[in-house]
Every structure is written in structure tokens, then in C-alpha cells.
CSV table of C-alpha atoms in Angstrom, one decimal:
chain,number,residue,atom,x,y,z
A,1,UNK,CA,0.0,0.0,0.0
A,2,UNK,CA,2.9,2.4,0.7
A,3,UNK,CA,4.4,1.9,-2.8
A,4,UNK,CA,1.0,2.4,-4.5
A,5,UNK,CA,0.4,5.5,-2.4
A,6,UNK,CA,3.7,7.1,-3.3
A,7,UNK,CA,3.3,6.3,-7.0
A,8,UNK,CA,-0.1,7.8,-7.1
A,9,UNK,CA,1.1,10.9,-5.2
A,10,UNK,CA,3.9,11.2,-7.8
A,11,UNK,CA,1.2,11.6,-10.4
A,12,UNK,CA,-0.1,14.6,-8.5
A,13,UNK,CA,-3.1,13.0,-6.9
A,14,UNK,CA,-4.4,13.5,-3.4
A,15,UNK,CA,-4.3,10.0,-1.9
A,16,UNK,CA,-6.0,8.6,1.2
A,17,UNK,CA,-4.4,5.6,2.6
A,18,UNK,CA,-5.9,3.2,5.2
A,19,UNK,CA,-3.6,0.6,6.8
A,20,UNK,CA,-3.5,-1.6,9.9
A,21,UNK,CA,-2.3,-2.1,12.5
A,22,UNK,CA,-0.6,1.0,13.8
A,23,UNK,CA,2.8,1.0,15.6
A,24,UNK,CA,2.7,3.9,18.0
A,25,UNK,CA,-0.4,6.0,17.4
A,26,UNK,CA,-3.8,5.0,16.0
A,27,UNK,CA,-3.7,8.1,13.7
A,28,UNK,CA,-1.1,6.3,11.6
A,29,UNK,CA,-3.8,4.1,10.2
A,30,UNK,CA,-5.4,6.9,8.1
A,31,UNK,CA,-3.2,9.2,6.0
A,32,UNK,CA,-3.8,11.9,3.5
A,33,UNK,CA,-0.8,12.3,1.1
A,34,UNK,CA,1.4,10.5,3.7
A,35,UNK,CA,0.3,12.6,6.7
A,36,UNK,CA,-1.8,11.1,9.5
A,37,UNK,CA,-5.1,12.5,10.6
A,38,UNK,CA,-4.7,15.0,13.4
A,39,UNK,CA,-6.1,14.4,16.8
A,40,UNK,CA,-9.0,16.9,16.5
A,41,UNK,CA,-10.2,15.5,13.2
A,42,UNK,CA,-9.9,12.0,14.5
A,43,UNK,CA,-12.0,12.8,17.6
A,44,UNK,CA,-14.6,14.6,15.6
A,45,UNK,CA,-15.0,11.7,13.2
A,46,UNK,CA,-15.2,9.1,16.1
A,47,UNK,CA,-18.0,11.1,17.7
A,48,UNK,CA,-19.8,11.3,14.4
A,49,UNK,CA,-19.6,7.5,14.0
A,50,UNK,CA,-20.6,6.9,17.6
A,51,UNK,CA,-23.9,8.8,17.0
A,52,UNK,CA,-24.7,6.3,14.2
A,53,UNK,CA,-24.1,3.1,16.2
A,54,UNK,CA,-27.7,2.8,17.4
A,55,UNK,CA,-28.8,2.4,13.8
A,56,UNK,CA,-26.6,-0.7,13.4
A,57,UNK,CA,-28.4,-2.6,16.2
A,58,UNK,CA,-25.2,-4.0,17.7
A,59,UNK,CA,-21.9,-2.9,19.2
A,60,UNK,CA,-19.6,-2.2,16.3
A,61,UNK,CA,-16.0,-3.4,16.6
A,62,UNK,CA,-12.9,-1.4,17.1
A,63,UNK,CA,-11.8,-2.1,13.5
A,64,UNK,CA,-15.2,-1.2,12.1
A,65,UNK,CA,-15.2,2.1,13.9
A,66,UNK,CA,-11.7,3.0,12.6
A,67,UNK,CA,-12.7,1.9,9.0
A,68,UNK,CA,-15.8,4.1,9.2
A,69,UNK,CA,-13.7,7.0,10.6
A,70,UNK,CA,-11.2,6.7,7.8
A,71,UNK,CA,-13.8,6.6,5.0
A,72,UNK,CA,-15.7,9.5,6.5
A,73,UNK,CA,-12.5,11.6,6.8
A,74,UNK,CA,-11.5,10.7,3.2
A,75,UNK,CA,-14.9,11.8,1.9
A,76,UNK,CA,-14.6,15.1,3.8
A,77,UNK,CA,-11.0,15.6,2.6
A,78,UNK,CA,-11.9,15.3,-1.0
A,79,UNK,CA,-9.2,12.7,-1.9
A,80,UNK,CA,-8.8,11.7,-5.5
A,81,UNK,CA,-8.1,8.1,-4.8
A,82,UNK,CA,-8.1,5.7,-1.8
A,83,UNK,CA,-5.6,3.0,-1.1
A,84,UNK,CA,-7.3,0.6,1.3
A,85,UNK,CA,-5.4,-2.2,3.0
A,86,UNK,CA,-7.5,-5.2,4.2
A,87,UNK,CA,-7.4,-5.8,7.9
A,88,UNK,CA,-8.1,-9.5,8.2
A,89,UNK,CA,-8.2,-11.9,5.3
A,90,UNK,CA,-10.7,-10.1,3.0
A,91,UNK,CA,-14.2,-11.5,2.3
A,92,UNK,CA,-15.7,-10.5,5.6
A,93,UNK,CA,-13.4,-7.6,6.4
A,94,UNK,CA,-14.9,-4.2,7.2
A,95,UNK,CA,-13.0,-2.7,4.3
A,96,UNK,CA,-14.7,-4.9,1.8
A,97,UNK,CA,-17.6,-2.5,1.4
A,98,UNK,CA,-15.4,-0.8,-1.1
A,99,UNK,CA,-16.0,-1.4,-4.8
A,100,UNK,CA,-12.4,-1.1,-5.9
A,101,UNK,CA,-11.2,-0.3,-9.5
A,102,UNK,CA,-8.1,-2.4,-8.8
A,103,UNK,CA,-7.9,-5.3,-6.3
A,104,UNK,CA,-4.4,-6.4,-5.4
A,105,UNK,CA,-3.3,-9.7,-3.8
A,106,UNK,CA,0.4,-9.8,-3.1
A,107,UNK,CA,0.9,-13.2,-1.5
A,108,UNK,CA,-0.8,-15.8,0.6
A,109,UNK,CA,0.8,-17.0,3.9
A,110,UNK,CA,-0.6,-19.2,6.6
A,111,UNK,CA,-1.8,-16.5,8.9
A,112,UNK,CA,-5.2,-16.2,10.6
A,113,UNK,CA,-5.9,-19.9,10.0
A,114,UNK,CA,-8.2,-19.9,13.1
A,115,UNK,CA,-10.6,-17.9,11.0
A,116,UNK,CA,-10.1,-19.2,7.5
A,117,UNK,CA,-8.9,-22.8,7.8
A,118,UNK,CA,-5.5,-24.6,7.9
A,119,UNK,CA,-4.4,-24.5,4.3
A,120,UNK,CA,-3.3,-21.9,1.7
A,121,UNK,CA,-6.4,-22.8,-0.3
A,122,UNK,CA,-8.6,-21.8,2.7
A,123,UNK,CA,-6.7,-18.4,3.0
A,124,UNK,CA,-7.0,-17.9,-0.8
A,125,UNK,CA,-10.8,-18.3,-0.7
A,126,UNK,CA,-11.1,-15.6,1.9
A,127,UNK,CA,-8.6,-13.2,0.3
A,128,UNK,CA,-10.1,-13.4,-3.2
A,129,UNK,CA,-13.3,-12.1,-1.7
A,130,UNK,CA,-12.1,-8.5,-2.2
A,131,UNK,CA,-12.2,-8.9,-5.9
A,132,UNK,CA,-15.4,-7.5,-7.5
A,133,UNK,CA,-16.9,-8.0,-10.9
A,134,UNK,CA,-15.8,-4.6,-12.2
A,135,UNK,CA,-12.3,-4.8,-10.6
A,136,UNK,CA,-9.0,-5.4,-12.3
A,137,UNK,CA,-7.4,-8.2,-10.3
A,138,UNK,CA,-3.6,-7.9,-9.9
A,139,UNK,CA,-2.2,-11.1,-8.6
A,140,UNK,CA,1.2,-11.4,-7.2
A,141,UNK,CA,0.8,-14.9,-5.7
A,142,UNK,CA,2.2,-17.7,-7.9
A,143,UNK,CA,1.6,-20.8,-5.7
A,144,UNK,CA,0.3,-23.6,-7.9
A,145,UNK,CA,-2.1,-24.9,-5.3
A,146,UNK,CA,-4.2,-21.7,-5.2
A,147,UNK,CA,-4.3,-20.8,-8.9
A,148,UNK,CA,-7.6,-22.5,-9.6
A,149,UNK,CA,-9.2,-20.6,-6.8
A,150,UNK,CA,-7.7,-17.2,-7.8
A,151,UNK,CA,-8.6,-17.8,-11.5
A,152,UNK,CA,-12.3,-18.2,-10.5
A,153,UNK,CA,-12.4,-14.6,-9.1
A,154,UNK,CA,-15.3,-12.6,-10.7
A,155,UNK,CA,-13.2,-9.8,-12.2
A,156,UNK,CA,-13.2,-7.6,-15.3
A,157,UNK,CA,-9.5,-8.5,-15.9
A,158,UNK,CA,-6.9,-10.6,-14.2
A,159,UNK,CA,-3.2,-9.7,-14.4
A,160,UNK,CA,-0.9,-12.4,-13.0
A,161,UNK,CA,2.7,-12.3,-12.0
A,162,UNK,CA,5.0,-14.5,-14.2
A,163,UNK,CA,2.2,-14.6,-16.8
A,164,UNK,CA,1.4,-11.0,-17.6
A,165,UNK,CA,4.2,-9.3,-15.6
A,166,UNK,CA,7.5,-10.4,-14.2
A,167,UNK,CA,10.5,-9.4,-12.2
A,168,UNK,CA,13.5,-9.5,-14.5
A,169,UNK,CA,16.1,-8.4,-11.9
A,170,UNK,CA,16.0,-8.2,-8.2
A,171,UNK,CA,19.5,-7.5,-6.8
A,172,UNK,CA,20.8,-6.4,-3.5
A,173,UNK,CA,21.9,-2.7,-3.5
A,174,UNK,CA,23.2,-0.3,-0.9
A,175,UNK,CA,20.1,0.7,1.1
A,176,UNK,CA,17.6,-1.5,-0.7
A,177,UNK,CA,17.1,-3.4,-4.0
A,178,UNK,CA,17.8,-2.7,-7.7
A,179,UNK,CA,14.8,-4.0,-9.6
A,180,UNK,CA,13.9,-4.5,-13.3
A,181,UNK,CA,10.2,-5.2,-14.1
A,182,UNK,CA,8.3,-6.1,-17.3
A,183,UNK,CA,4.7,-5.2,-17.3
A,184,UNK,CA,2.0,-5.5,-20.0
A,185,UNK,CA,2.7,-1.8,-20.9
A,186,UNK,CA,6.5,-1.2,-20.5
A,187,UNK,CA,9.8,-2.5,-19.3
A,188,UNK,CA,11.2,-0.6,-16.3
A,189,UNK,CA,15.0,-1.2,-15.9
A,190,UNK,CA,17.1,-0.8,-12.7
A,191,UNK,CA,14.7,0.9,-10.4
A,192,UNK,CA,16.0,1.6,-6.9
A,193,UNK,CA,13.6,0.4,-4.2
A,194,UNK,CA,14.8,1.8,-0.8
A,195,UNK,CA,13.5,-1.3,1.1
A,196,UNK,CA,15.3,-4.4,2.3
A,197,UNK,CA,14.5,-8.0,1.2
A,198,UNK,CA,14.0,-9.7,-2.1
A,199,UNK,CA,10.2,-9.8,-1.4
A,200,UNK,CA,10.2,-6.0,-1.6
A,201,UNK,CA,11.4,-6.2,-5.2
A,202,UNK,CA,8.5,-8.5,-5.9
A,203,UNK,CA,6.1,-6.1,-4.1
A,204,UNK,CA,7.4,-3.2,-6.2
A,205,UNK,CA,6.5,-5.0,-9.4
A,206,UNK,CA,3.0,-5.7,-8.1
A,207,UNK,CA,2.6,-2.1,-7.0
A,208,UNK,CA,3.8,-0.8,-10.4
A,209,UNK,CA,1.3,-3.0,-12.3
A,210,UNK,CA,-1.5,-2.0,-10.0
A,211,UNK,CA,-1.0,1.7,-10.7
A,212,UNK,CA,-0.6,1.1,-14.4
A,213,UNK,CA,-3.9,-0.8,-14.4
A,214,UNK,CA,-5.5,2.1,-12.5
A,215,UNK,CA,-4.4,4.7,-15.1
A,216,UNK,CA,-4.6,2.2,-18.0
A,217,UNK,CA,-1.2,3.4,-19.2
A,218,UNK,CA,2.5,2.9,-18.5
A,219,UNK,CA,4.2,4.9,-15.7
A,220,UNK,CA,6.9,7.3,-16.9
A,221,UNK,CA,10.4,6.9,-15.6
A,222,UNK,CA,10.4,10.2,-13.8
A,223,UNK,CA,7.2,9.4,-11.9
A,224,UNK,CA,8.5,5.9,-11.0
A,225,UNK,CA,11.8,7.3,-9.7
A,226,UNK,CA,10.0,10.1,-7.7
A,227,UNK,CA,7.5,7.7,-6.2
A,228,UNK,CA,9.9,4.9,-5.2
A,229,UNK,CA,12.5,7.3,-3.8
A,230,UNK,CA,10.4,8.2,-0.8
A,231,UNK,CA,8.9,4.8,0.0
A,232,UNK,CA,9.3,3.8,3.6
A,233,UNK,CA,7.7,1.1,5.8
A,234,UNK,CA,8.2,1.8,9.5
A,235,UNK,CA,8.5,-1.3,11.5
A,236,UNK,CA,9.0,-3.5,8.5
A,237,UNK,CA,12.7,-4.4,8.4
A,238,UNK,CA,13.4,-0.8,9.3
A,239,UNK,CA,17.0,0.1,9.9
A,240,UNK,CA,17.1,2.5,12.8
A,241,UNK,CA,20.8,2.7,13.4
A,242,UNK,CA,24.3,1.9,12.1
A,243,UNK,CA,27.4,1.0,14.1
A,244,UNK,CA,25.9,-0.9,15.7
A,245,UNK,CA,23.3,-2.0,13.2
A,246,UNK,CA,19.8,-1.8,14.7
A,247,UNK,CA,16.8,-3.3,12.8
A,248,UNK,CA,13.2,-3.6,13.8
A,249,UNK,CA,10.8,-5.9,12.0
A,250,UNK,CA,7.2,-6.7,12.9
A,251,UNK,CA,7.4,-10.2,11.6
A,252,UNK,CA,4.8,-12.1,13.7
A,253,UNK,CA,4.1,-15.3,11.7
A,254,UNK,CA,6.3,-18.0,10.4
A,255,UNK,CA,6.4,-16.8,6.8
A,256,UNK,CA,7.3,-13.3,7.8
A,257,UNK,CA,9.8,-14.5,10.3
A,258,UNK,CA,11.6,-16.6,7.7
A,259,UNK,CA,11.8,-13.7,5.4
A,260,UNK,CA,13.1,-11.5,8.2
A,261,UNK,CA,15.8,-14.0,9.1
A,262,UNK,CA,16.8,-14.5,5.5
A,263,UNK,CA,17.3,-10.7,4.9
A,264,UNK,CA,19.1,-10.2,8.3
A,265,UNK,CA,21.6,-13.1,7.8
A,266,UNK,CA,22.1,-13.0,4.0
A,267,UNK,CA,21.9,-9.3,3.1
A,268,UNK,CA,23.8,-7.7,6.0
A,269,UNK,CA,27.5,-8.3,6.7
A,270,UNK,CA,27.9,-8.4,10.4
A,271,UNK,CA,31.4,-8.9,11.7
A,272,UNK,CA,30.5,-8.9,15.4
A,273,UNK,CA,27.8,-10.4,17.6
A,274,UNK,CA,24.1,-10.8,16.6
A,275,UNK,CA,21.5,-10.0,19.3
A,276,UNK,CA,17.8,-10.8,19.1
A,277,UNK,CA,15.2,-9.0,21.2
A,278,UNK,CA,11.9,-11.0,20.8
A,279,UNK,CA,8.4,-11.0,22.1
A,280,UNK,CA,5.2,-12.5,20.7
A,281,UNK,CA,1.5,-13.1,21.2
A,282,UNK,CA,0.0,-16.3,22.8
A,283,UNK,CA,-1.7,-17.1,19.5
A,284,UNK,CA,1.8,-17.9,18.0
A,285,UNK,CA,3.7,-21.1,18.5
A,286,UNK,CA,6.9,-20.0,20.2
A,287,UNK,CA,9.0,-22.9,18.9
A,288,UNK,CA,7.9,-22.3,15.3
A,289,UNK,CA,8.4,-18.6,15.4
A,290,UNK,CA,11.7,-18.7,17.1
A,291,UNK,CA,12.8,-21.4,14.7
A,292,UNK,CA,11.8,-19.2,11.7
A,293,UNK,CA,13.7,-16.3,13.1
A,294,UNK,CA,16.8,-18.6,13.5
A,295,UNK,CA,17.0,-17.7,17.2
A,296,UNK,CA,19.7,-20.3,17.7
A,297,UNK,CA,22.0,-18.5,15.3
A,298,UNK,CA,22.1,-15.4,17.5
A,299,UNK,CA,24.8,-14.9,20.1
A,300,UNK,CA,22.3,-13.4,22.5
A,301,UNK,CA,18.5,-13.8,22.7
A,302,UNK,CA,16.7,-11.3,25.0
A,303,UNK,CA,13.0,-12.3,25.5
A,304,UNK,CA,10.4,-9.8,26.6
A,305,UNK,CA,6.6,-9.6,27.2
A,306,UNK,CA,4.7,-8.1,24.3
A,307,UNK,CA,2.9,-5.1,25.8
A,308,UNK,CA,-0.6,-6.6,25.7
A,309,UNK,CA,-2.6,-9.0,27.8
A,310,UNK,CA,-2.4,-11.4,24.8
A,311,UNK,CA,1.4,-11.6,25.0
A,312,UNK,CA,3.4,-14.8,25.7
A,313,UNK,CA,5.3,-14.5,29.1
A,314,UNK,CA,9.0,-13.8,28.5
A,315,UNK,CA,9.9,-16.6,30.9
A,316,UNK,CA,8.1,-19.0,28.6
A,317,UNK,CA,9.9,-17.8,25.5
A,318,UNK,CA,13.2,-18.1,27.4
A,319,UNK,CA,12.5,-21.8,28.1
A,320,UNK,CA,11.7,-22.5,24.5
A,321,UNK,CA,14.8,-20.6,23.3
A,322,UNK,CA,17.0,-22.6,25.7
A,323,UNK,CA,15.5,-25.9,24.6
A,324,UNK,CA,16.3,-24.9,21.0
A,325,UNK,CA,19.9,-24.6,21.9
A,326,UNK,CA,20.3,-20.9,22.2
A,327,UNK,CA,23.5,-20.4,24.3
A,328,UNK,CA,22.8,-17.1,26.0
A,329,UNK,CA,19.2,-16.2,26.8
A,330,UNK,CA,17.8,-13.5,29.0
A,331,UNK,CA,14.3,-12.6,30.0
A,332,UNK,CA,12.6,-9.2,30.9
A,333,UNK,CA,9.0,-8.3,31.6
A,334,UNK,CA,9.3,-4.9,29.8
A,335,UNK,CA,10.4,-4.1,26.3
A,336,UNK,CA,12.4,-1.1,27.4
A,337,UNK,CA,14.3,-3.2,29.9
A,338,UNK,CA,15.1,-5.8,27.3
A,339,UNK,CA,16.3,-3.2,24.9
A,340,UNK,CA,18.4,-1.4,27.5
A,341,UNK,CA,20.1,-4.7,28.4
A,342,UNK,CA,20.6,-5.8,24.7
A,343,UNK,CA,21.9,-2.4,23.5
A,344,UNK,CA,24.4,-1.5,26.3
A,345,UNK,CA,26.7,-4.4,25.4
A,346,UNK,CA,26.8,-3.7,21.7
A,347,UNK,CA,29.9,-2.6,19.8
A,348,UNK,CA,30.1,-0.8,16.5
A,349,UNK,CA,30.5,-4.1,14.6
A,350,UNK,CA,27.5,-5.8,16.3
A,351,UNK,CA,23.9,-6.0,15.1
A,352,UNK,CA,20.5,-5.9,17.0
A,353,UNK,CA,17.3,-7.3,15.6
A,354,UNK,CA,13.9,-6.6,17.3
A,355,UNK,CA,11.1,-8.9,16.1
A,356,UNK,CA,8.2,-11.3,16.8
A,357,UNK,CA,5.4,-8.8,17.3
A,358,UNK,CA,4.2,-5.5,16.0
A,359,UNK,CA,3.3,-4.7,19.6
A,360,UNK,CA,6.9,-5.1,20.6
A,361,UNK,CA,8.2,-3.1,17.6
A,362,UNK,CA,5.7,-0.3,18.3
A,363,UNK,CA,7.0,0.0,21.8
A,364,UNK,CA,10.6,-0.5,20.8
A,365,UNK,CA,10.8,2.3,18.2
A,366,UNK,CA,10.5,5.3,20.5
A,367,UNK,CA,12.8,3.7,23.1
A,368,UNK,CA,15.5,3.0,20.4
A,369,UNK,CA,15.2,6.5,19.0
A,370,UNK,CA,16.2,7.8,22.5
A,371,UNK,CA,18.9,5.2,23.1
A,372,UNK,CA,20.5,5.7,19.7
A,373,UNK,CA,20.4,9.5,19.9
């Protein structure tokens, strides 16, 4: 959603972007041209939605309230286009009241299986529910076992990665990726994407195609460069410091954790010690998630409680990490205490990764800004 937003803004449009979850402040979820809704406007819109709740006949959920607030604010702000990120799966998500011109499915991972079912096919059936009969369906997912489900989506047009568009190059570069993309309308060579991980090169291709389908023409090179130059994703493999290297990543499922570990170990040269600060929710399997993060490859693992009643106790994570063979494991109740312990022993050649939960990352970012400063 961030790449699509920046590419649309580079065309001179006023863009409303709705994402979830937030890291530090709820205002982050709704943006106008990259700037969050201010507190007064947010409060005004929440009160307006609250007045309508009796008409619904039931208590509306937190996410439904925020979705309604965002849509009302976008309407009052006279945006040109909305970029709406699904909250949970798709078909029954509050955002799915939208009749989108372009529906985008980047990939399918085994997340939220308690709501959809245990397989990728179950997830696919829910996610494809956002596609409407008048939508252009841009599909980044290439798994063979879900293609039949995705192909059955009732859309005006289906644009599929590796069939209608492809990533020609996706190389590691200083500060991000160097990507070449072929779309149905153009070939875009050596685009710099200032995000880390091979998957972000793939995401860039999908975003470019989505915007080209929205406009029904190729994107010019000047607009592409301008849009991509300012893309950032706070809390998503975000580099917050150098010497020592400090990275935060909200990876909270096995698929995301595997990607996080791959980028951390393969794309960054670390001559010193590697330190992991980790916390997670009770809904996650600690052994699976720590395994995906390659916790046993770190020199020090510092466990903490995620700052929510749904967090797994740090002491429990510590036991799992020790059973996995992690040599040096520490445990703290608070995120700030875990970070303070982990950071104070770092040298310039060392690296710190904070991962396992967006709750942990959201709490860690302001603490790290203070420590690093």
C-alpha cells in the first residue's frame, strides 16, 4: 500500500491511505498524502460514527469504527483516490464494502488460520473475496495450489505475475534493492527500491502494475523514480541505526519471520555479535516462530513480554529458546528493559534485531530513538 500510495502521489493525486495495525499511534492508520489524521479531526469523526451506532443494532467493533472514521475523513478531505489495505483476510473484512477499481493480492501465507482454515487454499478463498466483478485483479501470488481458486475470481480483468508481468532483476543494493520489471505496458529497468529484502522487489513489481492498471497506461520513468525514492515502511525491516546496526521488524508469523531472518543473515554483513530481542502473542507457536527467526544462530537472545494481555510471558519464551539450543538467553518483563540490556553491550560491529510482534516493535521504536540518539 505504501508503494502504491507514493506512485499515485507522484502523479499529483491526493491520496487517502488506510492501513493496519498502527505501531505507535492510531492516527497512523489513516493518512492523506502521507500525513496522518490529526487528533482533533480523529476525535470529531469518532464522535460522528458513535452517533450512528444505534442504527446498526449491535456494538460495532474497534476495527469497524476505525474503518468508518477513515472513510468519512477521506470523503470530507476530497481525496482523488483511496488505497485501502485489508485488515483480516478479505471476504468479511470491514474494508470490503469498497468497490475497488483495482484489487491487489500480493501473496498468501498461513496467517489467521483460526478464522479461515488450515491451508493456503482456505486463505486464498477468503482473500479473493475482495475482488469485484468490475475490478482489475492484480495477482502477485504464484503458488500452484491456489491458482484455480484465484482464477475463478469474478473480475473484469486478471493480471498475473509471471504470466502478464515479471521481475527481470531483483538485486541487493546499498540501502535497498535494484529491480527491473516487465509489465504489459512497459519494461522498467534498474529501479531503486529503498527497502530491504527480495520480497520488496517483488512487491514493487506488483505495485507498479496495480498503478498502471488504475491509469490504463505505463508509468513514466520520472514518476517511477520520484515515487519509489520516498517509500518507507516503518516497523517492516526498518534500519534504525548503524554501528551498531539496529533493525526492527514486525514479523509475527512463520512466513514473515523466515523472510526477516533471510534478509538479516544474508543481506547484511555483520562482523560482530548478533543479538535478538523478541516477544510474541500467545496465539503464536513460540518454537515455530523462534525457529523461523533462526534464534539459535544469534549470540544473545533477549526475551520480553509483548505489551498486551495477549502476550506470551517472556519466561516461557526463554525456556523455549534454551530448549532450542540458544546459548545465551535473558528474560525481561518490559520491552524497554530488554532493549536497554541488549543495547548496552553492543559494539560498532554488532547487530541488534527486534522482532516477533508489532506490539513489541511499536513499543521499541521510540525507546530505540532515545537510546541511539
